[in-house]
PDB file of C-alpha atoms and ligand atoms in Angstrom:
ATOM      1  CA  MET A   1     -19.851  11.596  22.515  1.00 48.00           C
ATOM      2  CA  SER A   2     -23.386  12.858  21.769  1.00 58.00           C
ATOM      3  CA  GLY A   3     -23.566  15.627  19.192  1.00 86.00           C
ATOM      4  CA  ARG A   4     -20.039  15.012  18.006  1.00 93.00           C
ATOM      5  CA  ARG A   5     -19.380  13.646  14.531  1.00 96.00           C
ATOM      6  CA  GLY A   6     -16.593  11.140  14.128  1.00 98.00           C
ATOM      7  CA  ILE A   7     -13.533  11.888  12.022  1.00 98.00           C
ATOM      8  CA  PRO A   8     -12.437   9.687   9.106  1.00 98.00           C
ATOM      9  CA  PHE A   9      -8.678   9.114   9.410  1.00 98.00           C
ATOM     10  CA  VAL A  10      -7.239   7.883   6.134  1.00 98.00           C
ATOM     11  CA  VAL A  11      -3.974   5.977   6.312  1.00 98.00           C
ATOM     12  CA  SER A  12      -1.894   5.062   3.272  1.00 98.00           C
ATOM     13  CA  ALA A  13       1.662   3.905   2.803  1.00 97.00           C
ATOM     14  CA  PRO A  14       3.931   2.500   0.138  1.00 93.00           C
ATOM     15  CA  SER A  15       4.017  -1.290  -0.032  1.00 85.00           C
ATOM     16  CA  GLY A  16       6.233  -2.717   2.678  1.00 86.00           C
ATOM     17  CA  THR A  17       5.942   0.176   5.125  1.00 93.00           C
ATOM     18  CA  GLY A  18       4.059  -1.758   7.803  1.00 92.00           C
ATOM     19  CA  LYS A  19       0.756   0.089   7.572  1.00 95.00           C
ATOM     20  CA  THR A  20      -1.381  -2.863   8.648  1.00 94.00           C
ATOM     21  CA  THR A  21       0.584  -3.503  11.852  1.00 96.00           C
ATOM     22  CA  VAL A  22       0.392   0.138  12.901  1.00 98.00           C
ATOM     23  CA  CYS A  23      -3.307   0.505  12.066  1.00 98.00           C
ATOM     24  CA  ARG A  24      -4.192  -2.621  14.007  1.00 97.00           C
ATOM     25  CA  ALA A  25      -2.274  -1.389  17.039  1.00 98.00           C
ATOM     26  CA  VAL A  26      -4.044   1.980  16.904  1.00 98.00           C
ATOM     27  CA  VAL A  27      -7.481   0.377  16.892  1.00 98.00           C
ATOM     28  CA  GLU A  28      -6.461  -1.849  19.802  1.00 98.00           C
ATOM     29  CA  CYS A  29      -5.161   1.105  21.831  1.00 98.00           C
ATOM     30  CA  ASP A  30      -8.061   3.487  21.267  1.00 98.00           C
ATOM     31  CA  GLU A  31     -11.566   2.181  21.637  1.00 96.00           C
ATOM     32  CA  GLN A  32     -13.087   5.298  20.087  1.00 96.00           C
ATOM     33  CA  VAL A  33     -11.593   4.489  16.717  1.00 98.00           C
ATOM     34  CA  GLU A  34     -12.608   1.565  14.550  1.00 97.00           C
ATOM     35  CA  PHE A  35     -11.765   0.161  11.143  1.00 97.00           C
ATOM     36  CA  SER A  36     -14.008   0.968   8.248  1.00 97.00           C
ATOM     37  CA  ILE A  37     -14.812  -2.319   6.531  1.00 98.00           C
ATOM     38  CA  SER A  38     -14.136  -2.141   2.817  1.00 98.00           C
ATOM     39  CA  HIS A  39     -15.557  -4.101  -0.064  1.00 98.00           C
ATOM     40  CA  ALA A  40     -13.046  -6.155  -2.032  1.00 98.00           C
ATOM     41  CA  THR A  41     -13.152  -8.507  -4.975  1.00 98.00           C
ATOM     42  CA  ARG A  42     -10.001 -10.400  -4.059  1.00 98.00           C
ATOM     43  CA  PRO A  43     -10.236 -13.916  -2.674  1.00 98.00           C
ATOM     44  CA  ARG A  44     -10.451 -14.295   1.080  1.00 98.00           C
ATOM     45  CA  ARG A  45      -7.144 -15.198   2.720  1.00 96.00           C
ATOM     46  CA  PRO A  46      -6.833 -17.796   5.474  1.00 97.00           C
ATOM     47  CA  GLY A  47      -8.135 -16.368   8.743  1.00 97.00           C
ATOM     48  CA  GLU A  48     -10.125 -13.593   7.102  1.00 97.00           C
ATOM     49  CA  GLN A  49     -13.853 -13.336   7.767  1.00 97.00           C
ATOM     50  CA  ASP A  50     -16.458 -11.863   5.498  1.00 98.00           C
ATOM     51  CA  GLY A  51     -17.949  -8.748   7.077  1.00 97.00           C
ATOM     52  CA  VAL A  52     -15.081  -8.490   9.560  1.00 96.00           C
ATOM     53  CA  HIS A  53     -11.925  -7.973   7.515  1.00 96.00           C
ATOM     54  CA  PHE A  54     -13.678  -7.070   4.263  1.00 98.00           C
ATOM     55  CA  HIS A  55     -17.023  -7.499   2.582  1.00 98.00           C
ATOM     56  CA  PHE A  56     -15.881  -9.980  -0.045  1.00 98.00           C
ATOM     57  CA  VAL A  57     -17.928  -9.583  -3.209  1.00 98.00           C
ATOM     58  CA  SER A  58     -17.768 -10.676  -6.835  1.00 98.00           C
ATOM     59  CA  ALA A  59     -16.552  -8.325  -9.554  1.00 98.00           C
ATOM     60  CA  GLU A  60     -20.151  -8.135 -10.819  1.00 98.00           C
ATOM     61  CA  VAL A  61     -21.576  -7.063  -7.465  1.00 98.00           C
ATOM     62  CA  PHE A  62     -18.779  -4.549  -7.061  1.00 98.00           C
ATOM     63  CA  ALA A  63     -19.435  -3.063 -10.505  1.00 98.00           C
ATOM     64  CA  GLU A  64     -23.158  -2.748  -9.728  1.00 98.00           C
ATOM     65  CA  ARG A  65     -22.335  -0.838  -6.543  1.00 98.00           C
ATOM     66  CA  VAL A  66     -19.996   1.457  -8.444  1.00 98.00           C
ATOM     67  CA  ALA A  67     -22.717   2.145 -11.015  1.00 98.00           C
ATOM     68  CA  ALA A  68     -25.192   2.897  -8.224  1.00 98.00           C
ATOM     69  CA  GLY A  69     -22.769   5.395  -6.649  1.00 98.00           C
ATOM     70  CA  GLY A  70     -22.380   3.182  -3.597  1.00 98.00           C
ATOM     71  CA  PHE A  71     -18.735   3.983  -2.874  1.00 98.00           C
ATOM     72  CA  VAL A  72     -17.225   7.119  -1.435  1.00 98.00           C
ATOM     73  CA  GLU A  73     -13.974   5.935  -3.034  1.00 98.00           C
ATOM     74  CA  HIS A  74     -12.877   2.896  -4.955  1.00 98.00           C
ATOM     75  CA  ALA A  75      -9.799   1.773  -6.830  1.00 98.00           C
ATOM     76  CA  GLU A  76      -8.182  -1.144  -8.536  1.00 97.00           C
ATOM     77  CA  TYR A  77      -5.084  -2.507  -6.858  1.00 95.00           C
ATOM     78  CA  ALA A  78      -3.101  -5.580  -7.868  1.00 91.00           C
ATOM     79  CA  GLY A  79      -5.870  -6.627 -10.235  1.00 95.00           C
ATOM     80  CA  ASN A  80      -8.613  -6.469  -7.596  1.00 98.00           C
ATOM     81  CA  GLN A  81     -11.218  -3.852  -6.777  1.00 98.00           C
ATOM     82  CA  TYR A  82     -11.415  -2.188  -3.376  1.00 98.00           C
ATOM     83  CA  GLY A  83     -13.944   0.349  -2.180  1.00 98.00           C
ATOM     84  CA  THR A  84     -15.319   2.156   0.849  1.00 98.00           C
ATOM     85  CA  SER A  85     -19.111   2.121   0.863  1.00 98.00           C
ATOM     86  CA  TRP A  86     -21.090   5.098   2.080  1.00 97.00           C
ATOM     87  CA  GLU A  87     -22.870   3.005   4.683  1.00 96.00           C
ATOM     88  CA  SER A  88     -19.590   1.772   6.152  1.00 97.00           C
ATOM     89  CA  ILE A  89     -18.681   5.331   7.108  1.00 97.00           C
ATOM     90  CA  ASP A  90     -21.963   7.233   7.462  1.00 96.00           C
ATOM     91  CA  GLU A  91     -23.404   5.440  10.462  1.00 95.00           C
ATOM     92  CA  PRO A  92     -20.260   5.286  12.643  1.00 96.00           C
ATOM     93  CA  LEU A  93     -19.345   8.900  11.882  1.00 98.00           C
ATOM     94  CA  ALA A  94     -22.883  10.102  12.613  1.00 97.00           C
ATOM     95  CA  ALA A  95     -22.757   8.181  15.892  1.00 96.00           C
ATOM     96  CA  GLY A  96     -19.569  10.016  16.850  1.00 96.00           C
ATOM     97  CA  ARG A  97     -17.142   7.176  16.284  1.00 97.00           C
ATOM     98  CA  ASP A  98     -13.834   7.881  14.547  1.00 98.00           C
ATOM     99  CA  LEU A  99     -12.837   5.669  11.652  1.00 98.00           C
ATOM    100  CA  LEU A 100      -9.560   4.385  10.327  1.00 98.00           C
ATOM    101  CA  LEU A 101      -9.655   3.917   6.568  1.00 98.00           C
ATOM    102  CA  GLU A 102      -6.659   1.896   5.485  1.00 98.00           C
ATOM    103  CA  VAL A 103      -6.587   2.477   1.750  1.00 98.00           C
ATOM    104  CA  GLU A 104      -4.083   2.628  -1.066  1.00 97.00           C
ATOM    105  CA  VAL A 105      -3.100   5.997  -2.471  1.00 97.00           C
ATOM    106  CA  GLN A 106      -5.696   6.360  -5.240  1.00 97.00           C
ATOM    107  CA  GLY A 107      -8.505   5.927  -2.721  1.00 98.00           C
ATOM    108  CA  ALA A 108      -6.839   8.435  -0.396  1.00 98.00           C
ATOM    109  CA  ARG A 109      -6.704  10.957  -3.207  1.00 97.00           C
ATOM    110  CA  GLN A 110     -10.422  10.528  -3.874  1.00 98.00           C
ATOM    111  CA  LEU A 111     -11.210  10.962  -0.171  1.00 98.00           C
ATOM    112  CA  ARG A 112      -9.049  14.095  -0.130  1.00 97.00           C
ATOM    113  CA  SER A 113     -11.185  15.680  -2.826  1.00 96.00           C
ATOM    114  CA  ARG A 114     -14.576  14.426  -1.625  1.00 96.00           C
ATOM    115  CA  ARG A 115     -14.450  14.641   2.158  1.00 97.00           C
ATOM    116  CA  ASP A 116     -13.519  17.878   3.874  1.00 97.00           C
ATOM    117  CA  ASP A 117     -13.639  16.074   7.196  1.00 97.00           C
ATOM    118  CA  ALA A 118     -11.016  13.468   6.192  1.00 98.00           C
ATOM    119  CA  ARG A 119      -7.598  13.660   7.814  1.00 98.00           C
ATOM    120  CA  LEU A 120      -4.896  11.970   5.770  1.00 98.00           C
ATOM    121  CA  VAL A 121      -1.828  10.332   7.267  1.00 98.00           C
ATOM    122  CA  PHE A 122       0.950   8.866   5.140  1.00 98.00           C
ATOM    123  CA  LEU A 123       3.271   6.304   6.671  1.00 98.00           C
ATOM    124  CA  LEU A 124       6.796   6.419   5.327  1.00 98.00           C
ATOM    125  CA  PRO A 125       9.693   4.013   5.633  1.00 96.00           C
ATOM    126  CA  PRO A 126      12.719   5.606   7.342  1.00 96.00           C
ATOM    127  CA  SER A 127      14.817   5.190   4.207  1.00 96.00           C
ATOM    128  CA  TRP A 128      14.832   3.503   0.852  1.00 95.00           C
ATOM    129  CA  ARG A 129      17.505   1.136   2.094  1.00 93.00           C
ATOM    130  CA  GLU A 130      15.299   0.102   5.013  1.00 93.00           C
ATOM    131  CA  LEU A 131      12.294  -0.436   2.751  1.00 92.00           C
ATOM    132  CA  GLU A 132      14.388  -2.707   0.541  1.00 90.00           C
ATOM    133  CA  SER A 133      15.619  -4.646   3.508  1.00 90.00           C
ATOM    134  CA  ARG A 134      12.090  -5.047   4.923  1.00 87.00           C
ATOM    135  CA  LEU A 135      10.856  -6.381   1.597  1.00 83.00           C
ATOM    136  CA  ARG A 136      13.776  -8.786   1.462  1.00 83.00           C
ATOM    137  CA  GLY A 137      13.046  -9.854   5.023  1.00 79.00           C
ATOM    138  CA  ARG A 138       9.554 -10.960   4.079  1.00 68.00           C
ATOM    139  CA  GLY A 139      10.775 -14.267   2.745  1.00 65.00           C
ATOM    140  CA  THR A 140      12.699 -15.915   0.018  1.00 58.00           C
ATOM    141  CA  ASP A 141      11.543 -13.579  -2.719  1.00 66.00           C
ATOM    142  CA  SER A 142      13.658 -13.449  -5.832  1.00 76.00           C
ATOM    143  CA  GLU A 143      15.379 -10.237  -6.943  1.00 80.00           C
ATOM    144  CA  GLU A 144      12.611  -9.841  -9.505  1.00 79.00           C
ATOM    145  CA  ALA A 145       9.900 -10.209  -6.875  1.00 78.00           C
ATOM    146  CA  ILE A 146      11.617  -7.508  -4.776  1.00 85.00           C
ATOM    147  CA  ALA A 147      12.079  -5.150  -7.712  1.00 88.00           C
ATOM    148  CA  LYS A 148       8.383  -5.009  -8.514  1.00 85.00           C
ATOM    149  CA  PRO A 149       7.043  -3.863  -5.134  1.00 86.00           C
ATOM    150  CA  LEU A 150       9.946  -1.405  -4.924  1.00 89.00           C
ATOM    151  CA  GLU A 151       8.919   0.072  -8.240  1.00 90.00           C
ATOM    152  CA  THR A 152       5.345   0.405  -7.000  1.00 91.00           C
ATOM    153  CA  ALA A 153       6.567   1.961  -3.739  1.00 92.00           C
ATOM    154  CA  HIS A 154       8.465   4.559  -5.752  1.00 90.00           C
ATOM    155  CA  VAL A 155       5.250   5.555  -7.464  1.00 92.00           C
ATOM    156  CA  GLU A 156       3.225   5.528  -4.243  1.00 95.00           C
ATOM    157  CA  LEU A 157       5.701   7.877  -2.521  1.00 95.00           C
ATOM    158  CA  ALA A 158       4.682  10.597  -4.972  1.00 93.00           C
ATOM    159  CA  ALA A 159       1.257  10.743  -3.319  1.00 95.00           C
ATOM    160  CA  VAL A 160       2.604  11.991   0.023  1.00 97.00           C
ATOM    161  CA  HIS A 161       2.137  15.637  -0.970  1.00 96.00           C
ATOM    162  CA  GLN A 162      -1.629  15.236  -0.852  1.00 96.00           C
ATOM    163  CA  PHE A 163      -1.605  14.167   2.794  1.00 98.00           C
ATOM    164  CA  ASP A 164      -1.950  16.261   5.949  1.00 98.00           C
ATOM    165  CA  TYR A 165       0.507  14.321   8.065  1.00 98.00           C
ATOM    166  CA  ALA A 166       3.475  12.041   7.471  1.00 98.00           C
ATOM    167  CA  VAL A 167       4.758   9.577  10.026  1.00 98.00           C
ATOM    168  CA  VAL A 168       8.031   7.698   9.661  1.00 98.00           C
ATOM    169  CA  ASN A 169       7.610   4.071  10.587  1.00 97.00           C
ATOM    170  CA  ASP A 170      11.023   3.409  12.067  1.00 95.00           C
ATOM    171  CA  SER A 171       9.560   1.400  14.922  1.00 96.00           C
ATOM    172  CA  ALA A 172       5.956   0.196  14.858  1.00 97.00           C
ATOM    173  CA  ASP A 173       5.468   1.288  18.483  1.00 98.00           C
ATOM    174  CA  GLU A 174       6.603   4.835  17.823  1.00 98.00           C
ATOM    175  CA  ALA A 175       4.566   5.085  14.631  1.00 98.00           C
ATOM    176  CA  THR A 176       1.515   3.830  16.536  1.00 98.00           C
ATOM    177  CA  GLN A 177       2.038   6.474  19.227  1.00 98.00           C
ATOM    178  CA  ALA A 178       2.430   9.135  16.544  1.00 98.00           C
ATOM    179  CA  LEU A 179      -0.799   8.140  14.851  1.00 98.00           C
ATOM    180  CA  LEU A 180      -2.592   8.077  18.194  1.00 98.00           C
ATOM    181  CA  ALA A 181      -1.254  11.555  18.977  1.00 98.00           C
ATOM    182  CA  ILE A 182      -2.601  12.836  15.663  1.00 98.00           C
ATOM    183  CA  ILE A 183      -6.006  11.239  16.290  1.00 98.00           C
ATOM    184  CA  HIS A 184      -6.248  12.668  19.814  1.00 98.00           C
ATOM    185  CA  ALA A 185      -5.165  16.110  18.659  1.00 98.00           C
ATOM    186  CA  GLU A 186      -7.658  16.199  15.805  1.00 98.00           C
ATOM    187  CA  ARG A 187     -10.389  14.999  18.143  1.00 97.00           C
ATOM    188  CA  SER A 188      -9.756  17.804  20.568  1.00 97.00           C
ATOM    189  CA  ASP A 189      -9.106  20.292  17.768  1.00 97.00           C
ATOM    190  CA  ALA A 190      -5.700  21.178  19.195  1.00 98.00           C
ATOM    191  CA  THR A 191      -3.384  20.269  16.364  1.00 98.00           C
ATOM    192  CA  ALA A 192      -0.544  22.796  16.592  1.00 98.00           C
ATOM    193  CA  ASP A 193       1.843  20.344  18.250  1.00 98.00           C
ATOM    194  CA  VAL A 194       1.187  17.404  15.917  1.00 98.00           C
ATOM    195  CA  ARG A 195       1.331  19.670  12.886  1.00 98.00           C
ATOM    196  CA  GLU A 196       4.741  20.795  14.052  1.00 98.00           C
ATOM    197  CA  ARG A 197       5.935  17.223  14.577  1.00 98.00           C
ATOM    198  CA  PHE A 198       4.151  15.346  11.811  1.00 98.00           C
ATOM    199  CA  GLY A 199       3.154  17.988   9.261  1.00 98.00           C
ATOM    200  CA  ARG A 200       3.804  16.403   5.892  1.00 97.00           C
ATOM    201  CA  ALA A 201       6.057  19.118   4.440  1.00 96.00           C
ATOM    202  CA  ARG A 202       8.365  19.069   7.431  1.00 96.00           C
ATOM    203  CA  VAL A 203       8.683  15.292   7.577  1.00 97.00           C
ATOM    204  CA  VAL A 204       9.300  15.034   3.841  1.00 97.00           C
ATOM    205  CA  GLU A 205      12.017  17.690   4.114  1.00 95.00           C
ATOM    206  CA  GLY A 206      13.708  15.667   6.842  1.00 95.00           C
ATOM    207  CA  LEU A 207      13.890  12.605   4.612  1.00 96.00           C
ATOM    208  CA  LYS A 208      15.652  14.337   1.740  1.00 93.00           C
ATOM    209  CA  GLY A 209      18.541  12.243   0.582  1.00 92.00           C
ATOM    210  CA  VAL A 210      17.374   8.973   2.131  1.00 96.00           C
ATOM    211  CA  LEU A 211      14.007   8.547   0.449  1.00 95.00           C
ATOM    212  CA  PRO A 212      13.372   9.306  -3.246  1.00 92.00           C
ATOM    213  CA  ILE A 213      10.196  11.371  -2.887  1.00 92.00           C
ATOM    214  CA  PRO A 214       9.342  13.111  -6.138  1.00 84.00           C
ATOM    215  CA  GLY A 215       8.578  16.833  -5.875  1.00 81.00           C
ATOM    216  CA  ARG A 216       5.037  18.181  -6.018  1.00 72.00           C
ATOM    217  CA  SER A 217       5.127  18.947  -9.722  1.00 53.00           C
ATOM    218  CA  CYS A 218       6.844  15.668 -10.436  1.00 41.00           C
ATOM    219  CA  GLY A 219       8.260  17.346 -13.485  1.00 39.00           C
ATOM    220  CA  GLY A 220      11.900  16.589 -12.794  1.00 36.00           C
ATOM    221  CA  GLY A 221      14.678  17.155 -10.344  1.00 35.00           C
ATOM    222  CA  SER A 222      13.797  14.139  -8.273  1.00 34.00           C
ATOM    223  CA  GLY A 223      15.888  11.865 -10.418  1.00 33.00           C
ATOM    224  CA  TYR A 224      13.009   9.442 -10.425  1.00 32.00           C
ATOM    225  CA  GLN A 225      11.734   8.162 -13.732  1.00 35.00           C
ATOM    226  CA  SER A 226       8.310   6.598 -13.568  1.00 35.00           C
ATOM    227  CA  SER A 227       7.813   3.508 -15.630  1.00 35.00           C
ATOM    228  CA  GLY A 228       4.548   3.092 -17.465  1.00 35.00           C
ATOM    229  CA  GLY A 229       3.354   6.587 -16.585  1.00 38.00           C
ATOM    230  CA  LEU A 230       1.970   5.550 -13.209  1.00 40.00           C
ATOM    231  CA  ILE A 231       3.028   8.731 -11.476  1.00 37.00           C
ATOM    232  CA  SER A 232       1.125  10.854 -13.946  1.00 38.00           C
ATOM    233  CA  GLN A 233      -1.937   8.646 -13.460  1.00 40.00           C
ATOM    234  CA  LEU A 234      -1.670   9.103  -9.724  1.00 41.00           C
ATOM    235  CA  GLN A 235      -1.431  12.844  -9.962  1.00 39.00           C
ATOM    236  CA  ALA A 236      -4.041  13.388 -12.642  1.00 34.00           C
ATOM    237  CA  PRO A 237      -6.783  15.628 -11.209  1.00 32.00           C
ATOM    238  CA  THR A 238      -9.593  13.192 -11.926  1.00 33.00           C
ATOM    239  CA  PRO A 239     -11.093  11.949  -8.679  1.00 33.00           C
ATOM    240  CA  ASP A 240     -13.359   9.570 -10.514  1.00 35.00           C
ATOM    241  CA  ALA A 241     -10.564   7.822 -12.296  1.00 35.00           C
ATOM    242  CA  SER A 242      -9.987   4.373 -10.902  1.00 37.00           C
ATOM    243  CA  VAL A 243      -6.606   3.540 -12.319  1.00 39.00           C
ATOM    244  CA  SER A 244      -4.867   0.277 -11.711  1.00 56.00           C
ATOM    245  CA  LEU A 245      -1.969   0.353  -9.309  1.00 67.00           C
ATOM    246  CA  GLY A 246      -0.104  -2.310  -7.492  1.00 67.00           C
ATOM    247  CA  SER A 247      -0.222  -4.897 -10.216  1.00 52.00           C
ATOM    248  CA  GLN A 248       3.491  -5.170  -9.740  1.00 43.00           C
ATOM    249  CA  ALA A 249       3.147  -5.409  -5.996  1.00 44.00           C
ATOM    250  CA  SER A 250       0.894  -8.405  -5.815  1.00 41.00           C
ATOM    251  CA  ALA A 251       3.703 -10.772  -4.948  1.00 35.00           C
ATOM    252  CA  SER A 252       4.362  -8.921  -1.727  1.00 36.00           C
ATOM    253  CA  SER A 253       1.103  -7.152  -1.019  1.00 40.00           C
ATOM    254  CA  GLU A 254       0.460  -6.506   2.630  1.00 40.00           C
ATOM    255  CA  LYS A 255      -0.972  -9.162   4.871  1.00 40.00           C
ATOM    256  CA  SER A 256      -4.611  -9.175   5.800  1.00 39.00           C
ATOM    257  CA  ARG A 257      -5.844  -6.895   8.538  1.00 44.00           C
TER     258      ARG A 257
HETATM  259  P1  5GP B 301      -4.890  -6.304   0.695  1.00 74.52           P
HETATM  260  O1  5GP B 301      -5.528  -7.025  -0.457  1.00 74.52           O
HETATM  261  O2  5GP B 301      -3.435  -6.682   0.822  1.00 74.52           O
HETATM  262  O3  5GP B 301      -5.646  -6.474   1.976  1.00 74.52           O
HETATM  263  O4  5GP B 301      -4.924  -4.756   0.359  1.00 74.52           O
HETATM  264  C1  5GP B 301      -4.283  -4.262  -0.785  1.00 74.52           C
HETATM  265  C2  5GP B 301      -4.308  -2.747  -0.740  1.00 74.52           C
HETATM  266  O5  5GP B 301      -5.665  -2.285  -0.830  1.00 74.52           O
HETATM  267  C3  5GP B 301      -3.752  -2.161   0.552  1.00 74.52           C
HETATM  268  O6  5GP B 301      -2.931  -1.053   0.212  1.00 74.52           O
HETATM  269  C4  5GP B 301      -4.995  -1.702   1.305  1.00 74.52           C
HETATM  270  O7  5GP B 301      -4.733  -0.598   2.152  1.00 74.52           O
HETATM  271  C5  5GP B 301      -5.867  -1.277   0.154  1.00 74.52           C
HETATM  272  N1  5GP B 301      -7.287  -1.195   0.499  1.00 74.52           N
HETATM  273  C6  5GP B 301      -7.990  -1.922   1.387  1.00 74.52           C
HETATM  274  N2  5GP B 301      -9.269  -1.517   1.425  1.00 74.52           N
HETATM  275  C7  5GP B 301      -9.376  -0.508   0.540  1.00 74.52           C
HETATM  276  C8  5GP B 301     -10.457   0.343   0.123  1.00 74.52           C
HETATM  277  O8  5GP B 301     -11.583   0.273   0.562  1.00 74.52           O
HETATM  278  N3  5GP B 301     -10.169   1.269  -0.817  1.00 74.52           N
HETATM  279  C9  5GP B 301      -8.937   1.420  -1.369  1.00 74.52           C
HETATM  280  N4  5GP B 301      -8.768   2.384  -2.263  1.00 74.52           N
HETATM  281  N5  5GP B 301      -7.897   0.641  -1.002  1.00 74.52           N
HETATM  282  C10 5GP B 301      -8.120  -0.306  -0.058  1.00 74.52           C
END
């Protein structure tokens, strides 16, 4: 791998799409790709280790790092701060190792505008109906608890247009293979086939009618009304803005990595 720089692969998905399962499987299947370890201000969950799953820091420490320009991207999600530090990506990439950055959509947007080398992959549920049923299948959540992550997912879907690739997570195995195919193709700089199969525009077109993905301009025609203006926050061309998203999704936020 000498002389080769690694590639940062950025993976985002609406809440409930199964992003964590797929990302874990990818890292297990391909030893040349590793997780970037983010900083987070949320409390550690059972089984999580500091420095392995996240660098868990206080809000004060996080704010100091932000002020010092220590993050390549950072965002607030569900009332907590998350960020990718420069050192977490610089050393592995310089050493030729590829990275998987599992981030929410605001962070992905910042990486899009700041890193020419980033390759962005959006995981999509096969349909809105399936997303609802997966969220219901998570447990005994009330209708209200289901409605909130669905509302957030609606907003997150609008971000897909800023991604290079889109992969439908119908089965975790197939989505894992798709992501691996994209990684291998980008590594060998032979992307024609994966662009044909997983190019974002094509995949989004194929989901018309089953998934309410707002159009690029988001100005109408999608039938989707954003509540609280979150879609416009997401699409505002201000890479430095760290808007809060996911506050409604906290009840069902994804499990730890
Ligand atoms: P959780 O707290 O459930 O582990 O993660 C909540 C959300 O934060 C997930 O969508 C996860 O992908 C995202 N996330 C994790 N690390 C980062 C990060 O460094 N930056 C950003 N922007 N989002 C992150």
